[in-house]
PDB file of C-alpha atoms in Angstrom:
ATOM      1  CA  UNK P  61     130.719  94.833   3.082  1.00 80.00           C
ATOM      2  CA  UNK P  62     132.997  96.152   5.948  1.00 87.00           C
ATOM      3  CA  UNK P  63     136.583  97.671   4.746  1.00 92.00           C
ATOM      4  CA  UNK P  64     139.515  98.718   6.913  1.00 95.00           C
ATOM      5  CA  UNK P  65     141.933 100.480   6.058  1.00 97.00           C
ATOM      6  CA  UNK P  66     145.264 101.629   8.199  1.00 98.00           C
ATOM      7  CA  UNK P  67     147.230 104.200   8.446  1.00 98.00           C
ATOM      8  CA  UNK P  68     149.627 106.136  10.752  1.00 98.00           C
ATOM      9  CA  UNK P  69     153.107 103.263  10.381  1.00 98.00           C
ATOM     10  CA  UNK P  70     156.249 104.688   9.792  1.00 97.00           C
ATOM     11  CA  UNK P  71     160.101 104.650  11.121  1.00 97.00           C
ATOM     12  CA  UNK P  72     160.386 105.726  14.746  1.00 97.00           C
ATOM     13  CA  UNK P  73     162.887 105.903  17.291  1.00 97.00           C
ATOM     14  CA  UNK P  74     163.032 104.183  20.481  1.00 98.00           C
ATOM     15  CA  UNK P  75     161.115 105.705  23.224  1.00 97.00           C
ATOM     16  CA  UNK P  76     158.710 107.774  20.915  1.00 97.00           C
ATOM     17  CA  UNK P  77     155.070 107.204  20.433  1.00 97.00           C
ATOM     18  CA  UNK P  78     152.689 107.108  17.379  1.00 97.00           C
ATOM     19  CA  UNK P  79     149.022 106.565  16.751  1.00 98.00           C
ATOM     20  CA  UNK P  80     147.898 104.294  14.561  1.00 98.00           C
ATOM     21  CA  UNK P  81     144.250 104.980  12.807  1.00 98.00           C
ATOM     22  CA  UNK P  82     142.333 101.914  11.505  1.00 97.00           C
ATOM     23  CA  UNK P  83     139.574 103.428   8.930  1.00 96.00           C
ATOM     24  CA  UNK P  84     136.326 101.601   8.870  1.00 93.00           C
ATOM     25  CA  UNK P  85     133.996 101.592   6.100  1.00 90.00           C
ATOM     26  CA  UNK P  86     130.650  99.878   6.105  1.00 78.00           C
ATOM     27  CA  UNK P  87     127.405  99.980   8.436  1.00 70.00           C
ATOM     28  CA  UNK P  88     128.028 100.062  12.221  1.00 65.00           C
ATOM     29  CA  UNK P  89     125.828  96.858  12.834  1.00 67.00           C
ATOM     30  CA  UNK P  90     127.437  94.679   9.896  1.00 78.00           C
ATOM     31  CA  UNK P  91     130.248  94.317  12.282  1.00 78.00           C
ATOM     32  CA  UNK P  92     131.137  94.039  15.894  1.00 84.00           C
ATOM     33  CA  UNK P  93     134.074  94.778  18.061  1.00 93.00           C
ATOM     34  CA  UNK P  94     137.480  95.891  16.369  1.00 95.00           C
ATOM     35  CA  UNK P  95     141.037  94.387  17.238  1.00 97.00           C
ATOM     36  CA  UNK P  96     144.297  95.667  16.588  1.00 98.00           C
ATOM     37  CA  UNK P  97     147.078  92.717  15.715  1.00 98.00           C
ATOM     38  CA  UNK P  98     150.367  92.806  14.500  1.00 98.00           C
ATOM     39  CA  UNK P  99     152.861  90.386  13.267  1.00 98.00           C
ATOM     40  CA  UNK P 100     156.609  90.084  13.222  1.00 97.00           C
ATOM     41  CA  UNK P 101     158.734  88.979  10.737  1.00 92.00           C
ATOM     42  CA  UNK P 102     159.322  84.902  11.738  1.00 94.00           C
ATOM     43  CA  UNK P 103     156.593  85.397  14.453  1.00 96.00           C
ATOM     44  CA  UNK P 104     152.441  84.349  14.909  1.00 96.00           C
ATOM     45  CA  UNK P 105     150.021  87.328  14.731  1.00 97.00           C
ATOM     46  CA  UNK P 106     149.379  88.525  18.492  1.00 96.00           C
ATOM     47  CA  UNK P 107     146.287  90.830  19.539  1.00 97.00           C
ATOM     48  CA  UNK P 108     147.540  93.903  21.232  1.00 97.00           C
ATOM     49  CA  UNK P 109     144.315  95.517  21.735  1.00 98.00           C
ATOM     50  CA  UNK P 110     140.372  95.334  21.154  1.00 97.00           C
ATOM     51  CA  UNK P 111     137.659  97.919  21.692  1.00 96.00           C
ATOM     52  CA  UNK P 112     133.887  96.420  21.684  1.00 94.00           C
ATOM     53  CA  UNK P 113     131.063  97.988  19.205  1.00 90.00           C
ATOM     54  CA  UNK P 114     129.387 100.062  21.992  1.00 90.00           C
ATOM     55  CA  UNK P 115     132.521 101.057  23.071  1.00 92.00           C
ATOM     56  CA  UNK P 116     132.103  99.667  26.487  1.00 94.00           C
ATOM     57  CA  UNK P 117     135.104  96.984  26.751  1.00 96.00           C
ATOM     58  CA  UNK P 118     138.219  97.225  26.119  1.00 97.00           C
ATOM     59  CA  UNK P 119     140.945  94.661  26.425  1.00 97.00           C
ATOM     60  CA  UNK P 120     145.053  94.569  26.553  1.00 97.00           C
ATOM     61  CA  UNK P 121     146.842  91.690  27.098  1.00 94.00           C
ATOM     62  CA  UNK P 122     149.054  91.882  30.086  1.00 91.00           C
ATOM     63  CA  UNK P 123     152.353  92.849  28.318  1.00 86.00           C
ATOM     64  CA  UNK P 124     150.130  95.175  26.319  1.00 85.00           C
ATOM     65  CA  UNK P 125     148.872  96.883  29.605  1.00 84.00           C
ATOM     66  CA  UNK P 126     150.128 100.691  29.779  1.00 91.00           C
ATOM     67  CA  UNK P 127     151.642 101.526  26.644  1.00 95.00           C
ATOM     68  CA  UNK P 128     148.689 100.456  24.663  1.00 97.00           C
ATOM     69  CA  UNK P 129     145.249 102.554  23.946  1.00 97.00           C
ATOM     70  CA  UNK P 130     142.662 101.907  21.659  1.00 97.00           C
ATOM     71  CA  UNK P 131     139.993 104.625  21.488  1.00 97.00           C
ATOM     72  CA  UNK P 132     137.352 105.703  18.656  1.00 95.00           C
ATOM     73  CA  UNK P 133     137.198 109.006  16.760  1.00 91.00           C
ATOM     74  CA  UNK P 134     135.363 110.380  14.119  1.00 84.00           C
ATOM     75  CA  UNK P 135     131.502 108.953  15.499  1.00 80.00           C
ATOM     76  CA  UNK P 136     133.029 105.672  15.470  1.00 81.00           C
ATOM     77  CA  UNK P 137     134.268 105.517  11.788  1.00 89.00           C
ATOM     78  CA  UNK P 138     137.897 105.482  13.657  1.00 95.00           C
ATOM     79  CA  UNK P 139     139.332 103.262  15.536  1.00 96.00           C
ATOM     80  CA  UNK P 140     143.204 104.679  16.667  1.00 98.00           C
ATOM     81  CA  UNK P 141     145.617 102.937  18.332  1.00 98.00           C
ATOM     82  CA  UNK P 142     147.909 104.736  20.695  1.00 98.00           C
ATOM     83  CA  UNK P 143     151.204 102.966  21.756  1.00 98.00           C
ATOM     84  CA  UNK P 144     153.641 104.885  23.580  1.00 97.00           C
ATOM     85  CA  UNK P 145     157.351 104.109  24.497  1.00 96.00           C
ATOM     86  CA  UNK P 146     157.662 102.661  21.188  1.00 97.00           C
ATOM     87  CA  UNK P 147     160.833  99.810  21.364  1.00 96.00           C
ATOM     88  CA  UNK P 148     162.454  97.545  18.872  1.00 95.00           C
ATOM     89  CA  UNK P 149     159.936  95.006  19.928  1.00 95.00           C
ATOM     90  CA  UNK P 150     157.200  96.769  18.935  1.00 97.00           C
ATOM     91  CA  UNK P 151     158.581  96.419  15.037  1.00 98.00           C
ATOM     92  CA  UNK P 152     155.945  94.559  13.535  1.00 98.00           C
ATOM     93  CA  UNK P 153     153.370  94.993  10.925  1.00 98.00           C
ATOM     94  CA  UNK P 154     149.694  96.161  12.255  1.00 98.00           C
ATOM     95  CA  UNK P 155     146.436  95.222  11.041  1.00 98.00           C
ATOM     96  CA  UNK P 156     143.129  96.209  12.527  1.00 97.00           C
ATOM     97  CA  UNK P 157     140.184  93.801  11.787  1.00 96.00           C
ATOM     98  CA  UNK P 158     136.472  93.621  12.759  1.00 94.00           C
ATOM     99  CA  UNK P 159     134.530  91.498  14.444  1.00 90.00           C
ATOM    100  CA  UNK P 160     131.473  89.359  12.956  1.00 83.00           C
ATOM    101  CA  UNK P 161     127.966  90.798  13.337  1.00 80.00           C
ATOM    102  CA  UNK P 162     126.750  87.735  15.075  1.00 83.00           C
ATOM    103  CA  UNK P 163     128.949  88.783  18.066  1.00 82.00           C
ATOM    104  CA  UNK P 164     127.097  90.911  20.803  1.00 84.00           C
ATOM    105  CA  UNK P 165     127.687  94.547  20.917  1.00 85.00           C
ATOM    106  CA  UNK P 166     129.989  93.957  24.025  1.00 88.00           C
ATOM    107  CA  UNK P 167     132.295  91.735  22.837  1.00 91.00           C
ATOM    108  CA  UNK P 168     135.746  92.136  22.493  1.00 94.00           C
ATOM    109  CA  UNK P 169     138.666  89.471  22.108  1.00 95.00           C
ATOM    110  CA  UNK P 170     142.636  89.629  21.502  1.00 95.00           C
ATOM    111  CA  UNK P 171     142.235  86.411  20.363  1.00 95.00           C
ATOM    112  CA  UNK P 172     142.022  86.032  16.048  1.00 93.00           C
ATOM    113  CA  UNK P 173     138.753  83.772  16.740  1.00 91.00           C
ATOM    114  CA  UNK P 174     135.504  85.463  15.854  1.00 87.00           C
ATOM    115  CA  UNK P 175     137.186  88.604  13.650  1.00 93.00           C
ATOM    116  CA  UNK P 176     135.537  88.084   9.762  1.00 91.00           C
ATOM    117  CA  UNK P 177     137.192  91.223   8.290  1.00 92.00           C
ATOM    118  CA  UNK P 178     140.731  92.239   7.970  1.00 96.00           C
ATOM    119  CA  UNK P 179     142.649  95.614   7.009  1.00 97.00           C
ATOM    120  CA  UNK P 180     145.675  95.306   4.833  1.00 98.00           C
ATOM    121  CA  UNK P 181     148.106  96.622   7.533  1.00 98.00           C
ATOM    122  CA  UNK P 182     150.680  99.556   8.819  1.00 98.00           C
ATOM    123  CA  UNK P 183     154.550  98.792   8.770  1.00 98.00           C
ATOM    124  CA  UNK P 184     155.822 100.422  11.962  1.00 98.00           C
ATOM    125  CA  UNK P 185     159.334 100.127  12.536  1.00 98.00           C
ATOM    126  CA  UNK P 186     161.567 101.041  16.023  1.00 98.00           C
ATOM    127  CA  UNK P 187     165.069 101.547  15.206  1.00 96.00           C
ATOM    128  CA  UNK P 188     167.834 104.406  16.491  1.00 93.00           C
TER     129      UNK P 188
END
């Protein structure tokens, strides 16, 4: 059984950055890639950033591109999420969840489709 479990939310100002750390339990080839989501309040989920199982790919969505960087720590027990020039858009709660084990090793999607476990979440909030 994969578990994820986040960390690192909190209340920010605008222009600062934070790293978020997505904790993952469970045997490295019971799951695939991990993604990084996160949902505002009256909004759908949106991917913001995925990092395959061999590390290899990595993928932003355009608006994404920049202030976003998703890297693994801790011999891959860690998935962090940089984001840098936090802004009141980025207010939104963020979820990391991992891919199923039937996906290859280099997969990696922004898209919900193909992610079978999900962390309960980090509130990060951008306000002055």
């Amino acid at each position: 059984q994969v578990q994820l479990v986040e960390s690192g939310g909190g209340l920010v100002q605008p222009g600062s950055s934070l790293r978020l750390s997505c904790a993952v339990s469970g045997i490295t080839w019971d799951y695939s890639a991990i993604g990084w989501f996160r949902q505002a309040p009256g909004k759908e989920r949106e991917g913001v950033a995925c990092i395959s199982n061999n590390s290899r790919v990595r993928k932003y969505p355009d608006s994404m591109k920049g202030r976003f960087n998703i890297f693994k720590a801790n011999g891959n027990k860690t998935v962090h999420l940089q984001i840098n020039g936090l802004g009141p858009g980025d207010t939104a709660l963020y979820t990391c969840a991992a891919g199923s084990a039937l996906r290859a090793s280099d997969w990696c999607s922004t898209s919900t489709d193909g992610y079978a476990y999900w962390g309960k979440g980090t509130q990060v909030t951008v306000a002055s």
